[in-house]
């Protein structure tokens, strides 16, 4: 059996235990307070000695440096020096112009000499002259027959004179009618035009050509060509020899 003292001791221990504050089992125990002189420093003394400080490496130190002596140095382009234009003498300038003109003339002469246009033109002229002569011969045969039926060259010339007078008279009537019409439309300010029209009217008056009694009655090629206003030299007819030239 337990003694009363032991029982009282157990009761006292239980009472002390009940008077103690509640401590959570999940709470970490508090560290004992230390004096300021004994507080551990936050810095570890051996940290710097144990961990080496990394040296800073510069980017431009990693790039290889080119050899300055082996790389050609590009020098800036020098500004070209403008040379003053040389002064040419007037005599030299005139000579150059003359030579250029001579070269141009010689070039044109060479082009004309080697061109086939003259040959083609000569061929066309010969073709035209041959065709014109053939047409003149055919027309001359029929015209000569008509002249002979009219009574010869004298009668033919008289007929030509009458036709010429009729044409000139007709032109004169047309000019006078035109003058009268202008006078009716513009009665004033026609003095200057009158002089011009008077000259035309005087030129339009018929001129009578008398046929000589000793005229040859033969009708020739040159007569017909002149009546048709064809140049004898152009078509190549010789009046004296009464034949074609060439």
PDB file of C-alpha atoms in Angstrom:
ATOM      1  CA  UNK A   1       0.000   0.000   0.000  1.00  0.00           C
ATOM      2  CA  UNK A   2       1.051   3.423  -0.783  1.00  0.00           C
ATOM      3  CA  UNK A   3       1.797   5.822   1.957  1.00  0.00           C
ATOM      4  CA  UNK A   4      -0.020   9.138   2.296  1.00  0.00           C
ATOM      5  CA  UNK A   5       3.183  11.030   1.455  1.00  0.00           C
ATOM      6  CA  UNK A   6       3.593   9.254  -1.808  1.00  0.00           C
ATOM      7  CA  UNK A   7      -0.035   9.813  -2.610  1.00  0.00           C
ATOM      8  CA  UNK A   8       0.263  13.493  -1.792  1.00  0.00           C
ATOM      9  CA  UNK A   9       3.371  13.741  -3.971  1.00  0.00           C
ATOM     10  CA  UNK A  10       1.492  12.306  -6.942  1.00  0.00           C
ATOM     11  CA  UNK A  11      -1.334  14.745  -6.388  1.00  0.00           C
ATOM     12  CA  UNK A  12       1.095  17.641  -6.274  1.00  0.00           C
ATOM     13  CA  UNK A  13       2.764  16.481  -9.507  1.00  0.00           C
ATOM     14  CA  UNK A  14      -0.611  16.175 -11.187  1.00  0.00           C
ATOM     15  CA  UNK A  15      -1.581  19.670 -10.018  1.00  0.00           C
ATOM     16  CA  UNK A  16       1.684  21.120 -11.318  1.00  0.00           C
ATOM     17  CA  UNK A  17       1.140  19.413 -14.609  1.00  0.00           C
ATOM     18  CA  UNK A  18      -2.322  20.886 -14.915  1.00  0.00           C
ATOM     19  CA  UNK A  19      -1.032  24.388 -14.145  1.00  0.00           C
ATOM     20  CA  UNK A  20       1.573  24.215 -16.929  1.00  0.00           C
ATOM     21  CA  UNK A  21       0.602  25.934 -20.267  1.00  0.00           C
ATOM     22  CA  UNK A  22      -0.553  23.745 -23.182  1.00  0.00           C
ATOM     23  CA  UNK A  23       2.148  22.945 -25.709  1.00  0.00           C
ATOM     24  CA  UNK A  24       1.128  21.800 -29.178  1.00  0.00           C
ATOM     25  CA  UNK A  25       3.001  18.749 -30.345  1.00  0.00           C
ATOM     26  CA  UNK A  26       3.251  20.304 -33.879  1.00  0.00           C
ATOM     27  CA  UNK A  27       5.058  23.413 -32.605  1.00  0.00           C
ATOM     28  CA  UNK A  28       8.832  23.527 -32.874  1.00  0.00           C
ATOM     29  CA  UNK A  29      10.607  24.175 -29.614  1.00  0.00           C
ATOM     30  CA  UNK A  30      11.729  27.732 -29.024  1.00  0.00           C
ATOM     31  CA  UNK A  31      15.435  28.444 -29.143  1.00  0.00           C
ATOM     32  CA  UNK A  32      16.887  29.794 -25.968  1.00  0.00           C
ATOM     33  CA  UNK A  33      17.493  33.512 -25.947  1.00  0.00           C
ATOM     34  CA  UNK A  34      21.105  34.411 -26.289  1.00  0.00           C
ATOM     35  CA  UNK A  35      22.820  37.651 -25.302  1.00  0.00           C
ATOM     36  CA  UNK A  36      23.589  40.125 -28.075  1.00  0.00           C
ATOM     37  CA  UNK A  37      27.262  39.359 -27.936  1.00  0.00           C
ATOM     38  CA  UNK A  38      26.653  35.661 -28.448  1.00  0.00           C
ATOM     39  CA  UNK A  39      24.057  35.937 -31.290  1.00  0.00           C
ATOM     40  CA  UNK A  40      25.246  33.954 -34.306  1.00  0.00           C
ATOM     41  CA  UNK A  41      25.966  36.089 -37.340  1.00  0.00           C
ATOM     42  CA  UNK A  42      23.887  35.504 -40.456  1.00  0.00           C
ATOM     43  CA  UNK A  43      26.999  35.405 -42.553  1.00  0.00           C
ATOM     44  CA  UNK A  44      28.932  32.247 -42.631  1.00  0.00           C
ATOM     45  CA  UNK A  45      32.610  32.975 -42.206  1.00  0.00           C
ATOM     46  CA  UNK A  46      33.681  30.206 -44.476  1.00  0.00           C
ATOM     47  CA  UNK A  47      31.226  30.908 -47.298  1.00  0.00           C
ATOM     48  CA  UNK A  48      33.551  33.129 -49.283  1.00  0.00           C
ATOM     49  CA  UNK A  49      36.447  30.853 -48.693  1.00  0.00           C
ATOM     50  CA  UNK A  50      34.546  27.762 -49.749  1.00  0.00           C
ATOM     51  CA  UNK A  51      32.675  29.201 -52.802  1.00  0.00           C
ATOM     52  CA  UNK A  52      34.987  30.760 -55.405  1.00  0.00           C
ATOM     53  CA  UNK A  53      33.800  34.065 -56.850  1.00  0.00           C
ATOM     54  CA  UNK A  54      33.153  33.627 -60.619  1.00  0.00           C
ATOM     55  CA  UNK A  55      35.166  35.986 -62.720  1.00  0.00           C
ATOM     56  CA  UNK A  56      33.189  38.177 -65.107  1.00  0.00           C
ATOM     57  CA  UNK A  57      33.922  37.279 -68.685  1.00  0.00           C
ATOM     58  CA  UNK A  58      33.383  40.054 -71.193  1.00  0.00           C
ATOM     59  CA  UNK A  59      31.751  39.217 -74.494  1.00  0.00           C
ATOM     60  CA  UNK A  60      34.258  41.112 -76.556  1.00  0.00           C
ATOM     61  CA  UNK A  61      37.059  39.162 -74.859  1.00  0.00           C
ATOM     62  CA  UNK A  62      35.626  35.912 -76.270  1.00  0.00           C
ATOM     63  CA  UNK A  63      35.645  37.117 -79.881  1.00  0.00           C
ATOM     64  CA  UNK A  64      38.915  36.505 -81.658  1.00  0.00           C
ATOM     65  CA  UNK A  65      40.831  39.628 -82.464  1.00  0.00           C
ATOM     66  CA  UNK A  66      41.797  39.820 -86.154  1.00  0.00           C
ATOM     67  CA  UNK A  67      45.354  40.356 -87.005  1.00  0.00           C
ATOM     68  CA  UNK A  68      45.660  44.024 -87.822  1.00  0.00           C
ATOM     69  CA  UNK A  69      48.881  43.525 -89.701  1.00  0.00           C
ATOM     70  CA  UNK A  70      47.406  40.841 -92.041  1.00  0.00           C
ATOM     71  CA  UNK A  71      44.047  42.563 -92.754  1.00  0.00           C
ATOM     72  CA  UNK A  72      44.249  45.100 -95.606  1.00  0.00           C
ATOM     73  CA  UNK A  73      43.131  48.480 -94.505  1.00  0.00           C
ATOM     74  CA  UNK A  74      40.498  50.104 -96.731  1.00  0.00           C
ATOM     75  CA  UNK A  75      41.489  53.664 -97.184  1.00  0.00           C
ATOM     76  CA  UNK A  76      38.782  56.198 -98.078  1.00  0.00           C
ATOM     77  CA  UNK A  77      38.605  56.956-101.762  1.00  0.00           C
ATOM     78  CA  UNK A  78      40.356  60.102-102.535  1.00  0.00           C
ATOM     79  CA  UNK A  79      38.330  62.842-104.192  1.00  0.00           C
ATOM     80  CA  UNK A  80      39.305  62.976-107.891  1.00  0.00           C
ATOM     81  CA  UNK A  81      40.935  66.156-108.853  1.00  0.00           C
ATOM     82  CA  UNK A  82      39.041  67.908-111.634  1.00  0.00           C
ATOM     83  CA  UNK A  83      41.311  68.964-114.349  1.00  0.00           C
ATOM     84  CA  UNK A  84      40.707  72.269-115.928  1.00  0.00           C
ATOM     85  CA  UNK A  85      39.453  71.961-119.530  1.00  0.00           C
ATOM     86  CA  UNK A  86      42.054  72.643-122.087  1.00  0.00           C
ATOM     87  CA  UNK A  87      41.443  75.742-124.108  1.00  0.00           C
ATOM     88  CA  UNK A  88      41.264  75.090-127.833  1.00  0.00           C
ATOM     89  CA  UNK A  89      42.232  77.707-130.304  1.00  0.00           C
ATOM     90  CA  UNK A  90      39.594  79.063-132.725  1.00  0.00           C
ATOM     91  CA  UNK A  91      41.662  77.888-135.688  1.00  0.00           C
ATOM     92  CA  UNK A  92      41.684  74.314-134.389  1.00  0.00           C
ATOM     93  CA  UNK A  93      37.922  74.448-133.785  1.00  0.00           C
ATOM     94  CA  UNK A  94      37.278  75.639-137.327  1.00  0.00           C
ATOM     95  CA  UNK A  95      39.500  72.905-138.702  1.00  0.00           C
ATOM     96  CA  UNK A  96      37.609  70.248-136.733  1.00  0.00           C
ATOM     97  CA  UNK A  97      34.266  71.560-138.006  1.00  0.00           C
ATOM     98  CA  UNK A  98      35.562  71.559-141.584  1.00  0.00           C
ATOM     99  CA  UNK A  99      36.836  68.000-141.251  1.00  0.00           C
ATOM    100  CA  UNK A 100      33.494  66.837-139.876  1.00  0.00           C
ATOM    101  CA  UNK A 101      31.708  68.486-142.786  1.00  0.00           C
ATOM    102  CA  UNK A 102      34.050  66.797-145.265  1.00  0.00           C
ATOM    103  CA  UNK A 103      33.491  63.422-143.628  1.00  0.00           C
ATOM    104  CA  UNK A 104      29.720  63.901-143.829  1.00  0.00           C
ATOM    105  CA  UNK A 105      29.903  64.840-147.521  1.00  0.00           C
ATOM    106  CA  UNK A 106      32.081  61.841-148.293  1.00  0.00           C
ATOM    107  CA  UNK A 107      29.694  59.555-146.415  1.00  0.00           C
ATOM    108  CA  UNK A 108      26.750  60.862-148.421  1.00  0.00           C
ATOM    109  CA  UNK A 109      28.681  60.484-151.667  1.00  0.00           C
ATOM    110  CA  UNK A 110      29.579  56.908-150.783  1.00  0.00           C
ATOM    111  CA  UNK A 111      25.942  56.128-149.953  1.00  0.00           C
ATOM    112  CA  UNK A 112      24.776  57.569-153.270  1.00  0.00           C
ATOM    113  CA  UNK A 113      27.497  55.773-155.217  1.00  0.00           C
ATOM    114  CA  UNK A 114      26.680  52.401-153.703  1.00  0.00           C
ATOM    115  CA  UNK A 115      22.896  52.878-153.797  1.00  0.00           C
ATOM    116  CA  UNK A 116      20.697  51.123-156.348  1.00  0.00           C
ATOM    117  CA  UNK A 117      18.073  53.876-156.421  1.00  0.00           C
ATOM    118  CA  UNK A 118      19.584  55.573-159.484  1.00  0.00           C
ATOM    119  CA  UNK A 119      19.552  52.302-161.367  1.00  0.00           C
ATOM    120  CA  UNK A 120      15.920  51.727-160.456  1.00  0.00           C
ATOM    121  CA  UNK A 121      15.019  55.305-161.403  1.00  0.00           C
ATOM    122  CA  UNK A 122      16.739  55.001-164.776  1.00  0.00           C
ATOM    123  CA  UNK A 123      14.912  51.759-165.417  1.00  0.00           C
ATOM    124  CA  UNK A 124      11.571  53.383-164.571  1.00  0.00           C
ATOM    125  CA  UNK A 125      12.295  56.333-166.886  1.00  0.00           C
ATOM    126  CA  UNK A 126      13.142  54.003-169.752  1.00  0.00           C
ATOM    127  CA  UNK A 127       9.973  51.997-169.134  1.00  0.00           C
ATOM    128  CA  UNK A 128       7.834  55.146-169.065  1.00  0.00           C
ATOM    129  CA  UNK A 129       9.456  56.550-172.220  1.00  0.00           C
ATOM    130  CA  UNK A 130       8.978  53.288-174.113  1.00  0.00           C
ATOM    131  CA  UNK A 131       5.300  53.091-173.131  1.00  0.00           C
ATOM    132  CA  UNK A 132       4.741  56.769-174.013  1.00  0.00           C
ATOM    133  CA  UNK A 133       6.304  56.365-177.435  1.00  0.00           C
ATOM    134  CA  UNK A 134       4.177  53.308-178.163  1.00  0.00           C
ATOM    135  CA  UNK A 135       1.018  55.214-177.170  1.00  0.00           C
ATOM    136  CA  UNK A 136       2.094  58.239-179.263  1.00  0.00           C
ATOM    137  CA  UNK A 137       2.661  56.078-182.335  1.00  0.00           C
ATOM    138  CA  UNK A 138      -0.763  54.489-181.987  1.00  0.00           C
ATOM    139  CA  UNK A 139      -2.461  57.860-181.466  1.00  0.00           C
ATOM    140  CA  UNK A 140      -0.530  59.495-184.311  1.00  0.00           C
ATOM    141  CA  UNK A 141      -1.805  56.950-186.835  1.00  0.00           C
ATOM    142  CA  UNK A 142      -5.477  57.646-186.025  1.00  0.00           C
ATOM    143  CA  UNK A 143      -4.962  61.429-185.721  1.00  0.00           C
ATOM    144  CA  UNK A 144      -3.182  61.684-189.068  1.00  0.00           C
ATOM    145  CA  UNK A 145      -6.098  59.911-190.738  1.00  0.00           C
ATOM    146  CA  UNK A 146      -8.541  62.364-189.176  1.00  0.00           C
ATOM    147  CA  UNK A 147      -6.436  65.341-190.295  1.00  0.00           C
ATOM    148  CA  UNK A 148      -6.339  64.036-193.833  1.00  0.00           C
ATOM    149  CA  UNK A 149     -10.115  63.581-193.818  1.00  0.00           C
ATOM    150  CA  UNK A 150     -10.526  67.167-192.565  1.00  0.00           C
ATOM    151  CA  UNK A 151      -8.671  68.510-195.608  1.00  0.00           C
ATOM    152  CA  UNK A 152      -5.051  68.483-194.556  1.00  0.00           C
ATOM    153  CA  UNK A 153      -2.917  70.398-192.098  1.00  0.00           C
ATOM    154  CA  UNK A 154      -4.408  73.797-193.099  1.00  0.00           C
ATOM    155  CA  UNK A 155      -7.936  72.717-192.249  1.00  0.00           C
ATOM    156  CA  UNK A 156      -6.705  71.054-189.062  1.00  0.00           C
ATOM    157  CA  UNK A 157      -4.966  74.250-187.923  1.00  0.00           C
ATOM    158  CA  UNK A 158      -8.085  76.265-188.692  1.00  0.00           C
ATOM    159  CA  UNK A 159     -10.113  73.853-186.622  1.00  0.00           C
ATOM    160  CA  UNK A 160      -7.603  74.071-183.788  1.00  0.00           C
ATOM    161  CA  UNK A 161      -7.748  77.875-183.933  1.00  0.00           C
ATOM    162  CA  UNK A 162     -11.538  77.855-183.740  1.00  0.00           C
ATOM    163  CA  UNK A 163     -11.487  75.507-180.778  1.00  0.00           C
ATOM    164  CA  UNK A 164      -8.928  77.684-179.045  1.00  0.00           C
ATOM    165  CA  UNK A 165     -11.034  80.796-179.606  1.00  0.00           C
ATOM    166  CA  UNK A 166     -14.117  79.014-178.299  1.00  0.00           C
ATOM    167  CA  UNK A 167     -12.309  77.906-175.144  1.00  0.00           C
ATOM    168  CA  UNK A 168     -10.931  81.380-174.489  1.00  0.00           C
ATOM    169  CA  UNK A 169     -14.357  82.939-175.100  1.00  0.00           C
ATOM    170  CA  UNK A 170     -15.905  80.510-172.672  1.00  0.00           C
ATOM    171  CA  UNK A 171     -13.305  81.376-170.049  1.00  0.00           C
ATOM    172  CA  UNK A 172     -13.956  85.090-170.626  1.00  0.00           C
ATOM    173  CA  UNK A 173     -17.684  84.635-170.077  1.00  0.00           C
ATOM    174  CA  UNK A 174     -17.023  82.735-166.876  1.00  0.00           C
ATOM    175  CA  UNK A 175     -14.756  85.508-165.569  1.00  0.00           C
ATOM    176  CA  UNK A 176     -17.297  88.216-166.381  1.00  0.00           C
ATOM    177  CA  UNK A 177     -20.085  86.247-164.701  1.00  0.00           C
ATOM    178  CA  UNK A 178     -17.914  85.779-161.597  1.00  0.00           C
ATOM    179  CA  UNK A 179     -17.133  89.492-161.565  1.00  0.00           C
ATOM    180  CA  UNK A 180     -20.822  90.440-161.788  1.00  0.00           C
ATOM    181  CA  UNK A 181     -21.671  88.068-158.957  1.00  0.00           C
ATOM    182  CA  UNK A 182     -19.010  89.594-156.704  1.00  0.00           C
ATOM    183  CA  UNK A 183     -20.214  93.115-157.497  1.00  0.00           C
ATOM    184  CA  UNK A 184     -23.711  92.168-156.371  1.00  0.00           C
ATOM    185  CA  UNK A 185     -22.471  90.560-153.155  1.00  0.00           C
ATOM    186  CA  UNK A 186     -19.824  93.199-152.324  1.00  0.00           C
ATOM    187  CA  UNK A 187     -20.656  96.486-154.040  1.00  0.00           C
ATOM    188  CA  UNK A 188     -17.985  98.427-152.099  1.00  0.00           C
ATOM    189  CA  UNK A 189     -14.261  97.777-151.794  1.00  0.00           C
ATOM    190  CA  UNK A 190     -13.830  95.947-155.080  1.00  0.00           C
ATOM    191  CA  UNK A 191     -11.472  98.402-156.805  1.00  0.00           C
ATOM    192  CA  UNK A 192      -8.352  96.353-156.162  1.00  0.00           C
ATOM    193  CA  UNK A 193      -9.997  93.162-157.369  1.00  0.00           C
ATOM    194  CA  UNK A 194     -11.222  94.869-160.529  1.00  0.00           C
ATOM    195  CA  UNK A 195      -7.691  95.512-161.723  1.00  0.00           C
ATOM    196  CA  UNK A 196      -6.706  91.887-161.179  1.00  0.00           C
ATOM    197  CA  UNK A 197      -9.778  90.587-163.002  1.00  0.00           C
ATOM    198  CA  UNK A 198      -9.307  93.050-165.852  1.00  0.00           C
ATOM    199  CA  UNK A 199      -5.865  91.561-166.394  1.00  0.00           C
ATOM    200  CA  UNK A 200      -7.332  88.066-166.494  1.00  0.00           C
ATOM    201  CA  UNK A 201     -10.023  89.142-168.944  1.00  0.00           C
ATOM    202  CA  UNK A 202      -7.504  90.785-171.254  1.00  0.00           C
ATOM    203  CA  UNK A 203      -5.409  87.621-171.206  1.00  0.00           C
ATOM    204  CA  UNK A 204      -8.484  85.531-171.934  1.00  0.00           C
ATOM    205  CA  UNK A 205      -9.334  87.414-175.133  1.00  0.00           C
ATOM    206  CA  UNK A 206      -8.841  85.241-178.205  1.00  0.00           C
ATOM    207  CA  UNK A 207      -5.772  85.809-180.324  1.00  0.00           C
ATOM    208  CA  UNK A 208      -6.231  84.969-183.966  1.00  0.00           C
ATOM    209  CA  UNK A 209      -3.345  83.061-185.480  1.00  0.00           C
ATOM    210  CA  UNK A 210      -3.096  83.278-189.220  1.00  0.00           C
ATOM    211  CA  UNK A 211      -2.005  80.190-191.083  1.00  0.00           C
ATOM    212  CA  UNK A 212       0.573  80.881-193.746  1.00  0.00           C
ATOM    213  CA  UNK A 213      -0.126  79.921-197.316  1.00  0.00           C
ATOM    214  CA  UNK A 214       3.178  78.102-197.653  1.00  0.00           C
ATOM    215  CA  UNK A 215       2.625  75.790-194.664  1.00  0.00           C
ATOM    216  CA  UNK A 216       3.407  72.179-195.250  1.00  0.00           C
ATOM    217  CA  UNK A 217       0.281  70.086-195.481  1.00  0.00           C
ATOM    218  CA  UNK A 218       1.944  67.037-193.916  1.00  0.00           C
ATOM    219  CA  UNK A 219       0.908  66.208-190.377  1.00  0.00           C
ATOM    220  CA  UNK A 220       3.923  65.294-188.251  1.00  0.00           C
ATOM    221  CA  UNK A 221       4.497  63.721-184.868  1.00  0.00           C
ATOM    222  CA  UNK A 222       5.848  66.928-183.305  1.00  0.00           C
ATOM    223  CA  UNK A 223       2.600  68.753-184.247  1.00  0.00           C
ATOM    224  CA  UNK A 224       0.527  66.206-182.408  1.00  0.00           C
ATOM    225  CA  UNK A 225       2.853  66.179-179.362  1.00  0.00           C
ATOM    226  CA  UNK A 226       2.755  69.997-179.120  1.00  0.00           C
ATOM    227  CA  UNK A 227      -1.050  69.895-179.354  1.00  0.00           C
ATOM    228  CA  UNK A 228      -1.047  67.472-176.401  1.00  0.00           C
ATOM    229  CA  UNK A 229       1.420  69.736-174.464  1.00  0.00           C
ATOM    230  CA  UNK A 230       4.062  67.002-174.368  1.00  0.00           C
ATOM    231  CA  UNK A 231       7.693  68.097-174.181  1.00  0.00           C
ATOM    232  CA  UNK A 232       9.646  66.691-177.133  1.00  0.00           C
ATOM    233  CA  UNK A 233      12.872  66.407-175.133  1.00  0.00           C
ATOM    234  CA  UNK A 234      11.098  64.641-172.293  1.00  0.00           C
ATOM    235  CA  UNK A 235       9.637  61.949-174.494  1.00  0.00           C
ATOM    236  CA  UNK A 236      12.773  61.888-176.649  1.00  0.00           C
ATOM    237  CA  UNK A 237      11.528  62.976-180.119  1.00  0.00           C
ATOM    238  CA  UNK A 238      13.815  64.705-182.608  1.00  0.00           C
ATOM    239  CA  UNK A 239      11.820  67.301-184.605  1.00  0.00           C
ATOM    240  CA  UNK A 240      14.496  67.858-187.230  1.00  0.00           C
ATOM    241  CA  UNK A 241      15.079  64.184-187.960  1.00  0.00           C
ATOM    242  CA  UNK A 242      11.428  63.276-187.300  1.00  0.00           C
ATOM    243  CA  UNK A 243      12.358  60.218-185.246  1.00  0.00           C
ATOM    244  CA  UNK A 244      12.771  58.965-181.722  1.00  0.00           C
ATOM    245  CA  UNK A 245      16.109  59.435-179.965  1.00  0.00           C
ATOM    246  CA  UNK A 246      17.685  56.545-178.141  1.00  0.00           C
TER     247      UNK A 246
END
